[in-house]
Amino acid sequence: MKFFLDTANVDEIRQAVAWGVLDGVTTNPTLASKEGRSFREMIEDIASIVDGPVSAETVSLDVEGMMAEARAVTSWAPNVVAKIPMTGHGLTAVRRLADEGVPTNVTLVFSATQGLMAAKAGATFVSPFVGRLDDISVDGMQVVRDLAEIFTIYGYEAEIIASSMRHPLHIIEAAKAGANIATLPFKVLEQMVRHPLTDAGIERFLSDWTKVPGYATAFQVGGPKR
Ligand code: E4P
Protein backbone atom coordinates (compact mmCIF):
# COMPACT_ATOMS: atom_id res chain seq x y z
CA MET A 1 0.00 0.00 0.00
CA LYS A 2 1.23 3.46 -0.85
CA PHE A 3 1.11 6.44 1.51
CA PHE A 4 0.63 9.98 0.27
CA LEU A 5 0.70 13.01 2.57
CA ASP A 6 -2.33 15.28 2.37
CA THR A 7 -0.52 18.55 2.99
CA ALA A 8 1.18 21.50 1.31
CA ASN A 9 3.68 21.89 4.15
CA VAL A 10 7.23 21.10 3.08
CA ASP A 11 8.51 20.47 6.63
CA GLU A 12 5.93 17.71 7.06
CA ILE A 13 6.81 16.29 3.65
CA ARG A 14 10.55 16.33 4.45
CA GLN A 15 9.89 14.45 7.71
CA ALA A 16 7.87 11.74 5.94
CA VAL A 17 10.58 11.44 3.26
CA ALA A 18 13.17 11.03 6.02
CA TRP A 19 11.09 8.20 7.51
CA GLY A 20 11.30 6.50 4.12
CA VAL A 21 7.56 5.96 3.82
CA LEU A 22 6.35 8.64 1.43
CA ASP A 23 5.05 7.75 -2.03
CA GLY A 24 3.39 11.03 -3.04
CA VAL A 25 1.52 14.16 -1.96
CA THR A 26 -1.99 15.51 -2.43
CA THR A 27 -2.80 19.17 -1.98
CA ASN A 28 -6.01 21.16 -2.25
CA PRO A 29 -6.84 24.88 -2.13
CA THR A 30 -7.60 24.72 1.61
CA LEU A 31 -4.21 23.17 2.38
CA ALA A 32 -2.46 25.62 0.02
CA SER A 33 -4.12 28.60 1.75
CA LYS A 34 -2.38 27.71 5.03
CA GLU A 35 1.16 28.06 3.65
CA GLY A 36 1.29 31.77 2.70
CA ARG A 37 3.29 31.24 -0.51
CA SER A 38 2.60 31.26 -4.22
CA PHE A 39 0.92 28.14 -5.56
CA ARG A 40 3.45 27.48 -8.29
CA GLU A 41 6.46 27.91 -6.01
CA MET A 42 4.85 25.59 -3.45
CA ILE A 43 4.05 22.85 -5.96
CA GLU A 44 7.49 23.03 -7.59
CA ASP A 45 9.11 22.85 -4.16
CA ILE A 46 7.00 19.84 -3.08
CA ALA A 47 7.60 18.08 -6.42
CA SER A 48 11.35 18.42 -5.94
CA ILE A 49 11.22 16.90 -2.44
CA VAL A 50 8.98 13.90 -3.03
CA ASP A 51 9.81 11.13 -5.44
CA GLY A 52 6.22 10.39 -6.52
CA PRO A 53 3.00 11.98 -7.78
CA VAL A 54 2.07 15.43 -6.44
CA SER A 55 -1.57 16.44 -6.99
CA ALA A 56 -2.23 20.13 -7.71
CA GLU A 57 -5.90 21.11 -7.87
CA THR A 58 -7.51 23.04 -10.71
CA VAL A 59 -10.13 25.65 -9.76
CA SER A 60 -11.98 26.41 -13.01
CA LEU A 61 -15.38 24.80 -13.38
CA ASP A 62 -15.51 24.83 -17.20
CA VAL A 63 -13.78 22.28 -19.42
CA GLU A 64 -11.40 24.64 -21.21
CA GLY A 65 -10.41 26.32 -17.94
CA MET A 66 -9.75 22.99 -16.23
CA MET A 67 -7.69 21.78 -19.15
CA ALA A 68 -5.63 24.96 -19.33
CA GLU A 69 -4.91 24.78 -15.58
CA ALA A 70 -4.17 21.06 -15.77
CA ARG A 71 -1.69 21.61 -18.61
CA ALA A 72 -0.11 24.46 -16.61
CA VAL A 73 0.38 22.58 -13.32
CA THR A 74 1.68 19.46 -15.03
CA SER A 75 4.28 21.56 -16.88
CA TRP A 76 5.81 22.74 -13.58
CA ALA A 77 7.45 19.38 -12.80
CA PRO A 78 7.32 15.90 -14.35
CA ASN A 79 5.65 14.33 -11.29
CA VAL A 80 2.72 16.77 -10.97
CA VAL A 81 -0.80 15.37 -11.44
CA ALA A 82 -3.81 17.60 -12.19
CA LYS A 83 -6.55 17.28 -9.59
CA ILE A 84 -9.96 17.69 -11.22
CA PRO A 85 -13.31 17.90 -9.39
CA MET A 86 -15.89 15.17 -10.00
CA THR A 87 -18.38 17.00 -12.24
CA GLY A 88 -19.67 16.48 -15.77
CA HIS A 89 -17.22 19.09 -17.07
CA GLY A 90 -14.54 17.44 -14.94
CA LEU A 91 -15.15 14.10 -16.70
CA THR A 92 -14.89 15.72 -20.12
CA ALA A 93 -11.62 17.36 -19.13
CA VAL A 94 -10.28 14.09 -17.68
CA ARG A 95 -11.04 12.20 -20.90
CA ARG A 96 -9.38 14.82 -23.07
CA LEU A 97 -6.40 15.12 -20.74
CA ALA A 98 -6.01 11.32 -20.69
CA ASP A 99 -5.94 11.38 -24.50
CA GLU A 100 -3.16 13.99 -24.29
CA GLY A 101 -1.26 11.87 -21.76
CA VAL A 102 -1.85 14.28 -18.84
CA PRO A 103 -2.30 12.39 -15.54
CA THR A 104 -5.34 13.27 -13.41
CA ASN A 105 -6.67 12.72 -9.91
CA VAL A 106 -10.48 12.99 -9.75
CA THR A 107 -11.31 14.54 -6.40
CA LEU A 108 -14.45 15.04 -4.30
CA VAL A 109 -15.73 11.53 -5.06
CA PHE A 110 -18.52 10.55 -2.67
CA SER A 111 -20.11 7.50 -4.32
CA ALA A 112 -19.09 4.37 -6.20
CA THR A 113 -20.98 5.58 -9.26
CA GLN A 114 -18.91 8.77 -9.33
CA GLY A 115 -15.71 6.78 -8.92
CA LEU A 116 -16.71 4.39 -11.71
CA MET A 117 -17.44 7.33 -14.03
CA ALA A 118 -14.04 8.83 -13.23
CA ALA A 119 -12.22 5.57 -13.98
CA LYS A 120 -14.18 5.14 -17.20
CA ALA A 121 -13.24 8.67 -18.28
CA GLY A 122 -9.57 7.73 -17.95
CA ALA A 123 -8.58 9.11 -14.54
CA THR A 124 -5.16 8.07 -13.28
CA PHE A 125 -6.31 8.35 -9.65
CA VAL A 126 -9.78 8.38 -8.08
CA SER A 127 -10.18 9.95 -4.63
CA PRO A 128 -13.17 8.87 -2.50
CA PHE A 129 -13.53 11.15 0.55
CA VAL A 130 -14.10 8.70 3.40
CA GLY A 131 -14.03 11.04 6.41
CA ARG A 132 -16.44 13.57 4.98
CA LEU A 133 -18.97 10.77 4.36
CA ASP A 134 -18.44 9.40 7.89
CA ASP A 135 -19.10 12.95 9.12
CA ILE A 136 -22.65 12.73 7.75
CA SER A 137 -23.23 9.20 9.11
CA VAL A 138 -22.59 7.42 5.80
CA ASP A 139 -20.02 4.58 5.72
CA GLY A 140 -17.32 6.23 3.61
CA MET A 141 -15.16 3.12 3.47
CA GLN A 142 -17.91 1.26 1.61
CA VAL A 143 -17.18 3.47 -1.41
CA VAL A 144 -13.55 2.33 -1.31
CA ARG A 145 -14.62 -1.34 -1.01
CA ASP A 146 -17.05 -1.02 -3.93
CA LEU A 147 -14.54 0.73 -6.17
CA ALA A 148 -11.78 -1.77 -5.40
CA GLU A 149 -14.10 -4.63 -6.32
CA ILE A 150 -15.40 -2.95 -9.48
CA PHE A 151 -11.94 -1.88 -10.73
CA THR A 152 -10.68 -5.44 -10.24
CA ILE A 153 -13.64 -7.02 -12.06
CA TYR A 154 -13.34 -4.72 -15.07
CA GLY A 155 -9.59 -4.17 -15.05
CA TYR A 156 -9.68 -0.38 -14.67
CA GLU A 157 -6.18 0.94 -14.20
CA ALA A 158 -7.19 3.92 -12.07
CA GLU A 159 -5.66 3.80 -8.59
CA ILE A 160 -7.89 4.43 -5.59
CA ILE A 161 -6.66 7.09 -3.17
CA ALA A 162 -8.55 6.69 0.12
CA SER A 163 -8.90 10.36 1.04
CA SER A 164 -10.19 12.47 3.90
CA MET A 165 -8.52 10.11 6.36
CA ARG A 166 -9.12 11.16 9.95
CA HIS A 167 -7.33 8.59 12.14
CA PRO A 168 -5.04 5.51 11.97
CA LEU A 169 -7.93 3.03 11.91
CA HIS A 170 -9.05 4.59 8.63
CA ILE A 171 -5.71 3.55 7.12
CA ILE A 172 -6.05 -0.07 8.26
CA GLU A 173 -9.63 -0.18 6.98
CA ALA A 174 -8.57 1.39 3.66
CA ALA A 175 -5.78 -1.17 3.29
CA LYS A 176 -8.21 -4.04 3.90
CA ALA A 177 -10.80 -2.45 1.59
CA GLY A 178 -8.32 -2.60 -1.30
CA ALA A 179 -7.29 1.06 -1.66
CA ASN A 180 -4.05 1.37 -3.61
CA ILE A 181 -3.13 4.50 -1.69
CA ALA A 182 -4.17 6.37 1.45
CA THR A 183 -3.51 10.09 1.64
CA LEU A 184 -2.94 11.14 5.23
CA PRO A 185 -2.69 14.37 7.19
CA PHE A 186 0.76 14.47 8.83
CA LYS A 187 -0.85 14.09 12.26
CA VAL A 188 -2.27 10.68 11.27
CA LEU A 189 1.09 9.54 9.91
CA GLU A 190 2.67 10.48 13.25
CA GLN A 191 -0.07 8.63 15.13
CA MET A 192 0.72 5.53 13.07
CA VAL A 193 4.36 5.63 14.18
CA ARG A 194 3.85 6.04 17.90
CA HIS A 195 2.56 3.68 20.58
CA PRO A 196 2.60 4.37 24.33
CA LEU A 197 3.92 0.85 25.03
CA THR A 198 6.86 1.51 22.68
CA ASP A 199 7.67 4.72 24.60
CA ALA A 200 7.34 2.93 27.96
CA GLY A 201 9.44 0.02 26.67
CA ILE A 202 12.26 2.32 25.54
CA GLU A 203 12.23 4.14 28.86
CA ARG A 204 12.49 0.88 30.80
CA PHE A 205 15.24 -0.57 28.59
CA LEU A 206 17.30 2.63 28.86
CA SER A 207 16.94 2.62 32.62
CA ASP A 208 17.96 -1.05 32.90
CA TRP A 209 20.83 -0.48 30.47
CA THR A 210 22.59 1.72 33.01
CA LYS A 211 22.81 -1.36 35.29
CA VAL A 212 24.94 -3.24 32.74
CA PRO A 213 28.64 -3.07 33.75
CA GLY A 214 30.63 -0.89 31.35
CA TYR A 215 27.47 0.30 29.62
CA ALA A 216 28.82 3.81 28.99
CA THR A 217 31.64 2.63 26.72
CA ALA A 218 30.06 -0.61 25.45
CA PHE A 219 29.74 0.54 21.85
CA GLN A 220 33.12 2.20 21.51
CA VAL A 221 35.47 0.67 18.97
CA GLY A 222 38.12 -1.18 20.98
CA GLY A 223 36.02 -0.72 24.13
CA PRO A 224 36.04 -3.10 27.10
CA LYS A 225 35.03 -6.69 26.40
CA ARG A 226 34.30 -7.49 29.99
C1 E4P B 1 -7.72 14.61 -0.91
O1 E4P B 1 -7.01 14.71 -1.89
C2 E4P B 1 -8.16 15.77 -0.12
O2 E4P B 1 -7.18 16.78 -0.17
C3 E4P B 1 -8.36 15.47 1.33
O3 E4P B 1 -8.16 14.12 1.65
C4 E4P B 1 -9.53 16.13 1.96
O4 E4P B 1 -9.61 15.76 3.30
P1 E4P B 1 -10.47 16.55 4.40
O5 E4P B 1 -11.86 16.03 4.36
O6 E4P B 1 -9.79 16.23 5.70
O7 E4P B 1 -10.38 18.00 4.05
XYZ file of C-alpha atoms and ligand atoms in Angstrom:
238
model
C 0.000 0.000 0.000
C 1.227 3.463 -0.852
C 1.106 6.442 1.506
C 0.635 9.983 0.274
C 0.703 13.008 2.574
C -2.327 15.279 2.366
C -0.517 18.548 2.986
C 1.176 21.501 1.313
C 3.676 21.892 4.146
C 7.234 21.102 3.080
C 8.507 20.469 6.632
C 5.931 17.705 7.059
C 6.814 16.288 3.652
C 10.547 16.326 4.449
C 9.888 14.453 7.711
C 7.869 11.741 5.943
C 10.575 11.439 3.264
C 13.168 11.032 6.020
C 11.093 8.198 7.512
C 11.304 6.497 4.116
C 7.555 5.958 3.816
C 6.351 8.644 1.431
C 5.055 7.748 -2.032
C 3.394 11.026 -3.042
C 1.523 14.158 -1.959
C -1.988 15.505 -2.426
C -2.797 19.174 -1.981
C -6.007 21.162 -2.251
C -6.838 24.879 -2.128
C -7.601 24.723 1.614
C -4.214 23.175 2.383
C -2.464 25.618 0.017
C -4.119 28.598 1.748
C -2.379 27.705 5.031
C 1.158 28.058 3.646
C 1.293 31.773 2.699
C 3.293 31.245 -0.510
C 2.605 31.260 -4.221
C 0.919 28.141 -5.556
C 3.447 27.478 -8.290
C 6.464 27.912 -6.012
C 4.845 25.590 -3.447
C 4.049 22.847 -5.963
C 7.494 23.028 -7.586
C 9.107 22.850 -4.160
C 7.003 19.845 -3.082
C 7.595 18.085 -6.424
C 11.346 18.420 -5.936
C 11.225 16.899 -2.438
C 8.983 13.898 -3.034
C 9.813 11.126 -5.438
C 6.223 10.394 -6.516
C 3.005 11.981 -7.776
C 2.066 15.433 -6.438
C -1.569 16.439 -6.988
C -2.231 20.128 -7.707
C -5.901 21.110 -7.869
C -7.515 23.039 -10.710
C -10.126 25.650 -9.764
C -11.978 26.406 -13.007
C -15.383 24.798 -13.383
C -15.509 24.834 -17.203
C -13.783 22.281 -19.419
C -11.403 24.641 -21.208
C -10.411 26.325 -17.941
C -9.748 22.995 -16.225
C -7.695 21.780 -19.149
C -5.629 24.963 -19.328
C -4.909 24.783 -15.585
C -4.168 21.058 -15.771
C -1.693 21.611 -18.606
C -0.108 24.457 -16.614
C 0.376 22.579 -13.316
C 1.683 19.459 -15.032
C 4.281 21.559 -16.885
C 5.808 22.740 -13.584
C 7.448 19.378 -12.804
C 7.318 15.899 -14.354
C 5.645 14.326 -11.286
C 2.724 16.770 -10.971
C -0.796 15.373 -11.444
C -3.813 17.596 -12.195
C -6.550 17.280 -9.588
C -9.956 17.685 -11.216
C -13.309 17.897 -9.388
C -15.893 15.165 -9.999
C -18.379 17.003 -12.238
C -19.670 16.482 -15.774
C -17.221 19.087 -17.072
C -14.539 17.441 -14.940
C -15.155 14.103 -16.695
C -14.895 15.715 -20.119
C -11.623 17.355 -19.131
C -10.279 14.090 -17.676
C -11.041 12.196 -20.903
C -9.378 14.818 -23.069
C -6.395 15.120 -20.745
C -6.012 11.323 -20.687
C -5.939 11.376 -24.498
C -3.156 13.991 -24.285
C -1.262 11.872 -21.760
C -1.853 14.278 -18.843
C -2.303 12.388 -15.536
C -5.342 13.275 -13.413
C -6.673 12.715 -9.907
C -10.477 12.994 -9.752
C -11.310 14.537 -6.403
C -14.451 15.041 -4.303
C -15.733 11.527 -5.064
C -18.517 10.547 -2.671
C -20.111 7.503 -4.325
C -19.090 4.369 -6.197
C -20.980 5.578 -9.261
C -18.912 8.768 -9.328
C -15.706 6.775 -8.921
C -16.712 4.386 -11.714
C -17.441 7.326 -14.029
C -14.038 8.834 -13.231
C -12.220 5.569 -13.981
C -14.177 5.136 -17.205
C -13.240 8.672 -18.282
C -9.571 7.728 -17.950
C -8.579 9.107 -14.537
C -5.157 8.068 -13.277
C -6.306 8.354 -9.649
C -9.783 8.379 -8.077
C -10.184 9.955 -4.627
C -13.171 8.874 -2.500
C -13.528 11.154 0.550
C -14.098 8.703 3.395
C -14.026 11.035 6.415
C -16.444 13.571 4.982
C -18.974 10.767 4.363
C -18.445 9.401 7.886
C -19.104 12.954 9.118
C -22.649 12.734 7.746
C -23.233 9.201 9.107
C -22.588 7.420 5.803
C -20.023 4.577 5.717
C -17.318 6.234 3.607
C -15.156 3.118 3.473
C -17.914 1.262 1.611
C -17.181 3.470 -1.414
C -13.545 2.329 -1.311
C -14.621 -1.342 -1.011
C -17.051 -1.022 -3.925
C -14.544 0.735 -6.169
C -11.776 -1.769 -5.400
C -14.100 -4.633 -6.318
C -15.397 -2.953 -9.480
C -11.940 -1.883 -10.730
C -10.679 -5.441 -10.239
C -13.643 -7.018 -12.056
C -13.344 -4.717 -15.065
C -9.588 -4.166 -15.049
C -9.683 -0.384 -14.672
C -6.177 0.936 -14.202
C -7.190 3.925 -12.068
C -5.660 3.795 -8.594
C -7.890 4.431 -5.591
C -6.657 7.091 -3.170
C -8.546 6.688 0.117
C -8.902 10.362 1.035
C -10.195 12.469 3.901
C -8.516 10.114 6.364
C -9.119 11.165 9.951
C -7.335 8.591 12.137
C -5.036 5.514 11.967
C -7.931 3.030 11.905
C -9.054 4.588 8.625
C -5.715 3.551 7.124
C -6.050 -0.069 8.257
C -9.629 -0.179 6.979
C -8.573 1.391 3.661
C -5.775 -1.168 3.285
C -8.212 -4.044 3.901
C -10.801 -2.450 1.593
C -8.320 -2.596 -1.299
C -7.291 1.058 -1.663
C -4.048 1.373 -3.614
C -3.126 4.505 -1.693
C -4.165 6.366 1.454
C -3.511 10.094 1.638
C -2.935 11.137 5.235
C -2.693 14.366 7.186
C 0.761 14.471 8.826
C -0.851 14.087 12.262
C -2.274 10.684 11.270
C 1.087 9.545 9.909
C 2.673 10.475 13.248
C -0.069 8.629 15.131
C 0.721 5.526 13.070
C 4.356 5.632 14.182
C 3.849 6.035 17.899
C 2.563 3.681 20.575
C 2.599 4.372 24.325
C 3.921 0.852 25.028
C 6.865 1.513 22.676
C 7.666 4.720 24.600
C 7.339 2.933 27.958
C 9.437 0.019 26.674
C 12.257 2.316 25.536
C 12.229 4.144 28.861
C 12.487 0.879 30.804
C 15.242 -0.574 28.593
C 17.297 2.629 28.861
C 16.937 2.619 32.621
C 17.959 -1.054 32.899
C 20.829 -0.478 30.472
C 22.590 1.717 33.012
C 22.811 -1.361 35.291
C 24.941 -3.243 32.738
C 28.638 -3.065 33.754
C 30.630 -0.889 31.346
C 27.475 0.300 29.625
C 28.817 3.808 28.990
C 31.642 2.627 26.716
C 30.056 -0.611 25.451
C 29.735 0.537 21.850
C 33.118 2.204 21.508
C 35.473 0.665 18.967
C 38.118 -1.177 20.984
C 36.016 -0.718 24.127
C 36.041 -3.096 27.098
C 35.029 -6.692 26.400
C 34.296 -7.490 29.985
C -7.717 14.613 -0.913
O -7.007 14.711 -1.894
C -8.158 15.773 -0.119
O -7.180 16.783 -0.170
C -8.364 15.471 1.332
O -8.162 14.121 1.655
C -9.535 16.129 1.961
O -9.615 15.756 3.300
P -10.466 16.551 4.398
O -11.857 16.029 4.359
O -9.786 16.225 5.696
O -10.377 18.001 4.052
